[in-house]
C-alpha positions in Angstrom: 0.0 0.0 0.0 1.6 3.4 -1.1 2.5 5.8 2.1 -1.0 8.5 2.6 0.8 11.5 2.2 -1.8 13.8 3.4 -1.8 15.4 6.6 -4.8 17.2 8.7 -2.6 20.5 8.8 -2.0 20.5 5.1 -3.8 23.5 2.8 -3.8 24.0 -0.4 -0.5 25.2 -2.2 -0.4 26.8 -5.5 0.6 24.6 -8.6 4.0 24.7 -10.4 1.9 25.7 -13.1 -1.3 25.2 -14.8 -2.1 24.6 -18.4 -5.5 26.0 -20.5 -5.9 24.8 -24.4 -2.7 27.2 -25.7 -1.9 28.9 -22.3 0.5 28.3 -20.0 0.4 29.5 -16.4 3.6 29.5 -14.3 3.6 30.4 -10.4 6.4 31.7 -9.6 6.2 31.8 -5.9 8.9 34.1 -3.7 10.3 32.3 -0.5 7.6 33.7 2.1 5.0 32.4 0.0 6.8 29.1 -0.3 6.8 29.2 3.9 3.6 30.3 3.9 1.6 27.7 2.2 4.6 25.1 3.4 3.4 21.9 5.3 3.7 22.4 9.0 7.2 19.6 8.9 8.9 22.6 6.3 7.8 25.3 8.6 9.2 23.1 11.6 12.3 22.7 9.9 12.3 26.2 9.0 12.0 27.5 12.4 14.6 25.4 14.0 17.6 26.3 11.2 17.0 29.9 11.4 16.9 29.3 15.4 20.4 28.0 15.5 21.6 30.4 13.0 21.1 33.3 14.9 21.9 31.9 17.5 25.5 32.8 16.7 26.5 36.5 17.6 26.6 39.3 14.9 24.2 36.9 12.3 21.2 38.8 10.8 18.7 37.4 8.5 17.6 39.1 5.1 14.6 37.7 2.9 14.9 38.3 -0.9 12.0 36.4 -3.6 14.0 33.6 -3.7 16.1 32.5 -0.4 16.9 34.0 2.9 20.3 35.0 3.2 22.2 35.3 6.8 25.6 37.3 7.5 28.1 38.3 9.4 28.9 41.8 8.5 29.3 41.7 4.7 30.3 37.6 4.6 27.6 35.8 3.8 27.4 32.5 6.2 24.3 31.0 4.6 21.0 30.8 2.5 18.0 28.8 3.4 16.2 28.1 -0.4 12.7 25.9 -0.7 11.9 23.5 -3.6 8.9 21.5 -3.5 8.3 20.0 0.0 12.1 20.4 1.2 14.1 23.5 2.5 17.6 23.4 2.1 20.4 25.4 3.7 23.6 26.4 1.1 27.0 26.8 2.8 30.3 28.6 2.1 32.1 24.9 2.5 33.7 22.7 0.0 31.5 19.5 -0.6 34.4 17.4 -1.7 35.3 17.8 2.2 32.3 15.7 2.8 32.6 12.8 0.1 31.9 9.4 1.5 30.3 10.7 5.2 27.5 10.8 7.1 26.6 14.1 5.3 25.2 13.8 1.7 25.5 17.0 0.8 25.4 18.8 -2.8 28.0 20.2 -5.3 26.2 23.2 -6.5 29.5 25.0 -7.1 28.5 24.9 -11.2 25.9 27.1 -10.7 26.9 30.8 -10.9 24.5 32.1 -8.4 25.9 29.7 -5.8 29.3 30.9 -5.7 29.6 31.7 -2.3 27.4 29.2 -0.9 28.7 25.9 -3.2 27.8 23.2 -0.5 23.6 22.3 -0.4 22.7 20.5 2.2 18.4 19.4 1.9 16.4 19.1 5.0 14.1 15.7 4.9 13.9 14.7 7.8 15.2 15.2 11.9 18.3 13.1 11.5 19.3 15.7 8.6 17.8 18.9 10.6 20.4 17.6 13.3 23.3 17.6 10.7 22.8 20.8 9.2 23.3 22.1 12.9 26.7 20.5 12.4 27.7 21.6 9.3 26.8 25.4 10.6 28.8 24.8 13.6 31.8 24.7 11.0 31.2 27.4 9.1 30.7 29.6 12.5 33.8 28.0 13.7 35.4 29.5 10.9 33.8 32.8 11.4 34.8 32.6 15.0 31.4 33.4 15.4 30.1 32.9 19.2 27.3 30.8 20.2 24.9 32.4 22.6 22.1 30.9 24.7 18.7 32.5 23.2 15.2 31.9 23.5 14.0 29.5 20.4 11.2 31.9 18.2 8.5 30.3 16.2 9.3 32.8 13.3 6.6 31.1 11.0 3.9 32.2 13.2 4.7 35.2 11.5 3.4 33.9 7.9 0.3 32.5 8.4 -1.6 30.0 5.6 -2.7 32.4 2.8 -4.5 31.2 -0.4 -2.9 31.3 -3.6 -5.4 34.1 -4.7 -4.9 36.5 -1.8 -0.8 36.1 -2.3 -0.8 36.5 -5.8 -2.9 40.3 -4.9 -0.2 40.4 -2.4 2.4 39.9 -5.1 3.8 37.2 -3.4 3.0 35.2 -6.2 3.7 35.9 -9.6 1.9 34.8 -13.0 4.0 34.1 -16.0 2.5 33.5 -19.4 3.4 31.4 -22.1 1.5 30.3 -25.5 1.8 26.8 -26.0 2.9 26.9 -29.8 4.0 24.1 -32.7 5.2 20.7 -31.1 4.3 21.5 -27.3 6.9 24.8 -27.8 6.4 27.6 -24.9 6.5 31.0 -26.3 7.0 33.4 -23.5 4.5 36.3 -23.2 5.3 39.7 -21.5 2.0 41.9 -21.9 -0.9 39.7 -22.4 -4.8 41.2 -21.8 -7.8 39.5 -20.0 -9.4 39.2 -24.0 -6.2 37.4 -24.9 -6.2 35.0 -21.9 -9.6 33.8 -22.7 -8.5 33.7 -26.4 -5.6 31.2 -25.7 -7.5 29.4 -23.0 -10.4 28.7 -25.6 -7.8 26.9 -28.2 -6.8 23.5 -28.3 -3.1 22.7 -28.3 -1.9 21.6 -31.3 0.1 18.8 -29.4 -0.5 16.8 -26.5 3.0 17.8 -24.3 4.3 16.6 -20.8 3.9 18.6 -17.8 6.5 21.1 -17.3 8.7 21.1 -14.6 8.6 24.1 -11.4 11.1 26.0 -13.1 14.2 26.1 -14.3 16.8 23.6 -11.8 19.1 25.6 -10.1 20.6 22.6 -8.0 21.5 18.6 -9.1 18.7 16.3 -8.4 18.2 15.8 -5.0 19.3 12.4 -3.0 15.6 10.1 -2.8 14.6 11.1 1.1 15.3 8.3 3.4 12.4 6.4 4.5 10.8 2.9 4.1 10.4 1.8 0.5 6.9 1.9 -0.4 4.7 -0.3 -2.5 4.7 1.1 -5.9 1.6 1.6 -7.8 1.6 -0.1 -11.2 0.1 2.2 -13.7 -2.1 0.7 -16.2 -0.6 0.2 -19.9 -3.1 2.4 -21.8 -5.5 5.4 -20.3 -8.0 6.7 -22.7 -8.8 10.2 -21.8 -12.2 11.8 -23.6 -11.5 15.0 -25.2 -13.9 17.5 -23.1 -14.3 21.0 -25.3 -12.5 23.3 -22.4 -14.7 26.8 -21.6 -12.8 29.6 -19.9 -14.9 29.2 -16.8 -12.6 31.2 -14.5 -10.0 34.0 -14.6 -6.4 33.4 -13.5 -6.7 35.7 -10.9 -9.4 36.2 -8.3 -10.0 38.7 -6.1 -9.7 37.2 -2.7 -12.9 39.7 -1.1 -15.6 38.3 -4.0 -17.0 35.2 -4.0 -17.2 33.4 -7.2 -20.1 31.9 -8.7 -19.5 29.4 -11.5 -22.1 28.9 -13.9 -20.6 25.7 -16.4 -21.9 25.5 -19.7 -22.1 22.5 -21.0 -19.9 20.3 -18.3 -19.5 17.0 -19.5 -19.1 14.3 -16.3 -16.1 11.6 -17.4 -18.1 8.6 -15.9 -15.3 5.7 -16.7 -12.8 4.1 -14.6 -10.6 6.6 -13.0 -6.9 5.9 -12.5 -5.8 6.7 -9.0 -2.2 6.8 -7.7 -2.0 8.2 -3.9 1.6 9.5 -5.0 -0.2 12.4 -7.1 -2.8 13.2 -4.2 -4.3 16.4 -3.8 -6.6 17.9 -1.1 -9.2 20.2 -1.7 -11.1 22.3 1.3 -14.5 22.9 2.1 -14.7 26.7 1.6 -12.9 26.3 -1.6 -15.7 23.9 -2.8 -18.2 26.9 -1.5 -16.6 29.4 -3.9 -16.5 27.5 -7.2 -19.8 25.0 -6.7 -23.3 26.2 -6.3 -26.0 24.3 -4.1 -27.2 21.0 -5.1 -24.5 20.3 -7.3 -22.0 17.0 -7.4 -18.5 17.8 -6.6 -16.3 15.7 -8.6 -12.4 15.3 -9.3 -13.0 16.2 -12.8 -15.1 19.3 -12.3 -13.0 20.4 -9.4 -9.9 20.6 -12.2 -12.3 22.7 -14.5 -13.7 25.0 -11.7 -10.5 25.8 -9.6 -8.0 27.5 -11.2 -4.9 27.0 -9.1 -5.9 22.7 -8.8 -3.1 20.5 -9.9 -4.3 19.0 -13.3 -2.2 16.2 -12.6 -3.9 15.1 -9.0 -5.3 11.5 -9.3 -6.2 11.0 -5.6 -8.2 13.5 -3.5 -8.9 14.2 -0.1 -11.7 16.9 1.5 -10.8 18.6 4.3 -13.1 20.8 6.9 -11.1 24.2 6.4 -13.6 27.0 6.4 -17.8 27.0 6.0 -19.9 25.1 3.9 -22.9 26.5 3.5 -25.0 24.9 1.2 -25.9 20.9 -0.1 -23.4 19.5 -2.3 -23.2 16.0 -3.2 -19.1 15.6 -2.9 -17.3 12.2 -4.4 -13.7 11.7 -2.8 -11.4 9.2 -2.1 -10.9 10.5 1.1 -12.9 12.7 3.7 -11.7 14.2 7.4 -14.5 13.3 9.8 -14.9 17.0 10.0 -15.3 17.5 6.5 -18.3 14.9 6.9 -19.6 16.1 9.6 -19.8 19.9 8.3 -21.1 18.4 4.5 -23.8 16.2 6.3 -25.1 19.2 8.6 -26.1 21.3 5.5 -28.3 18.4 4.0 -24.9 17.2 1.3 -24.1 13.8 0.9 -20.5 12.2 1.3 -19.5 9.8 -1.8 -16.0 7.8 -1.0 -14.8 6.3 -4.4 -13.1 2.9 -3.0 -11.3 2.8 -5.8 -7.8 0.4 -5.8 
């Protein structure tokens, strides 16, 4: 059985990117909007590595879009960068030092942007957390930097769970463009109009392309984390996927003080087999489900990809969780419900579906 990935405390994150007929949609997300839709093990991590790093005397902490950096005066000691589900700290030491011990870190001295910082160390789990402390204690060492005994902050109390629509008003989050053109290639847009977006979003691709990845690799591949091997899935040989004429149904951006009611024109329900691989799960959250569904309506994984604009496309596995108010019936089909999330669905007269699907 696959590992279940999700987690009460999760919300929803914004997508690496989401595709419309010809129209591409990147997120590029700064690092406080990373922390503050991060998974409550990230923001733990978080907290503890920028605990022990001021913890040092003369170390101050600045946050740019895409890391943190900390100094000493004008040396720069460390950066703390997130990708994915993983923070990881970059060091001013030489990762050939560390070849064949405990401490897998990362060569990243080929990239130009890392020339200070060539040594990556990723944080995956509490064993690791405990050897980055290590590896800082060498580079302070160096800096002849004092230790000093300080009360531990909970500094990602202060970025609380946003949604992906109130921190892209807050320009946290950042919408690039691209047409998808001949043979799957992007086309980068820089001024695009609202009549444009619905234009491109109308049109169908001219080639069926892969999912692109979060954006351009600044590091080597990480190390797999450590953990028990899980069962693997098998996918099945062939999928047949209907061709569903796409309507520009919702805007890219939404402002976060409006609710939205949809109104789908011609929906067409996909009623055969669906695949379903727990390692592509997504969760979805009841007042999310209040914004983009109107009352008496069936929620469905399908028509939760065509209603909510920032929903991972490539999600085969969801979960319903009781964030927020529901406040009107709604038939919901899931694989997976918190007994909140039932018990809030079942008090306004909505029926729970679980799709006990292998």
């Amino acid at each position: 059985m696959a590992k279940e990935i999700i987690k009460e405390e999760q919300h929803e994150a914004a997508p690496d990117s989401v595709r419309k007929g010809k129209l591409l949609i990147r997120y590029d997300k700064s690092f406080t909007a990373r922390v503050i839709q991060g998974e409550s093990e990230l923001r733990a991590y978080y907290d503890s590595l920028k605990n022990e790093l001021l913890s040092y005397k003369g170390v101050k902490s600045r946050i740019s879009w895409k890391h943190e950096s900390f100094r000493i005066g004008k040396v720069l000691v460390a950066l703390l960068k997130i990708r994915g589900k993983h923070i990881s700290i970059y060091l001013p030491l030489n990762a050939n030092d560390y070849v064949d011990t405990k401490y897998k870190v990362d060569d990243v001295s080929n990239v130009k942007a890392n020339a200070e910082t060539p040594c990556a160390y990723a944080i995956k789990n509490d064993r690791r957390s405990l050897y980055a402390k290590d590896l800082i204690a060498t580079v302070m060492s160096a800096q002849q930097a004092v230790k000093q005994d300080k009360k531990p902050v909970k500094f990602s109390d202060e970025y609380p769970y946003d949604t992906t629509e109130n921190l892209i008003a807050r320009e946290l989050i950042k919408l690039v463009y691209s047409r998808i053109g001949a043979k799957g290639k992007e086309e980068p847009i820089k001024e695009i109009t609202e009549e444009e977006i619905q234009a491109l979003m109308a049109e169908e691709p001219e080639e069926v392309i892969e999912e692109p990845v979060e954006e351009p690799a600044e590091e080597p591949v990480e190390e797999p984390v450590e953990e028990p091997v899980e069962e693997k899935v098998e996918e099945p040989v062939e999928k047949v996927e209907e061709k569903v004429e796409e309507k520009p149904v919702v805007k890219p951006v939404v402002k976060p003080a409006k609710p939205v009611v949809v109104k789908v024109v011609e929906e067409v329900e996909d009623d055969s087999p669906r695949y379903v691989d727990k390692t592509r799960t997504g969760i979805i959250n009841l007042d999310t489900l209040s914004r983009h569904f109107n009352a008496g309506e069936k929620v469905t994984l399908a028509r939760i990809k065509n209603r909510v604009p920032c929903f991972d496309q490539r999600v085969t596995y969801i979960k319903v969780l009781a964030r927020g108010v529901l406040q009107m019936p709604l038939t919901v089909e899931a694989d997976d419900f918190s007994e909140e999330a039932v018990q809030k669905i079942e008090l306004v007269g909505g029926t729970v579906v679980r799709t006990l699907r292998k």
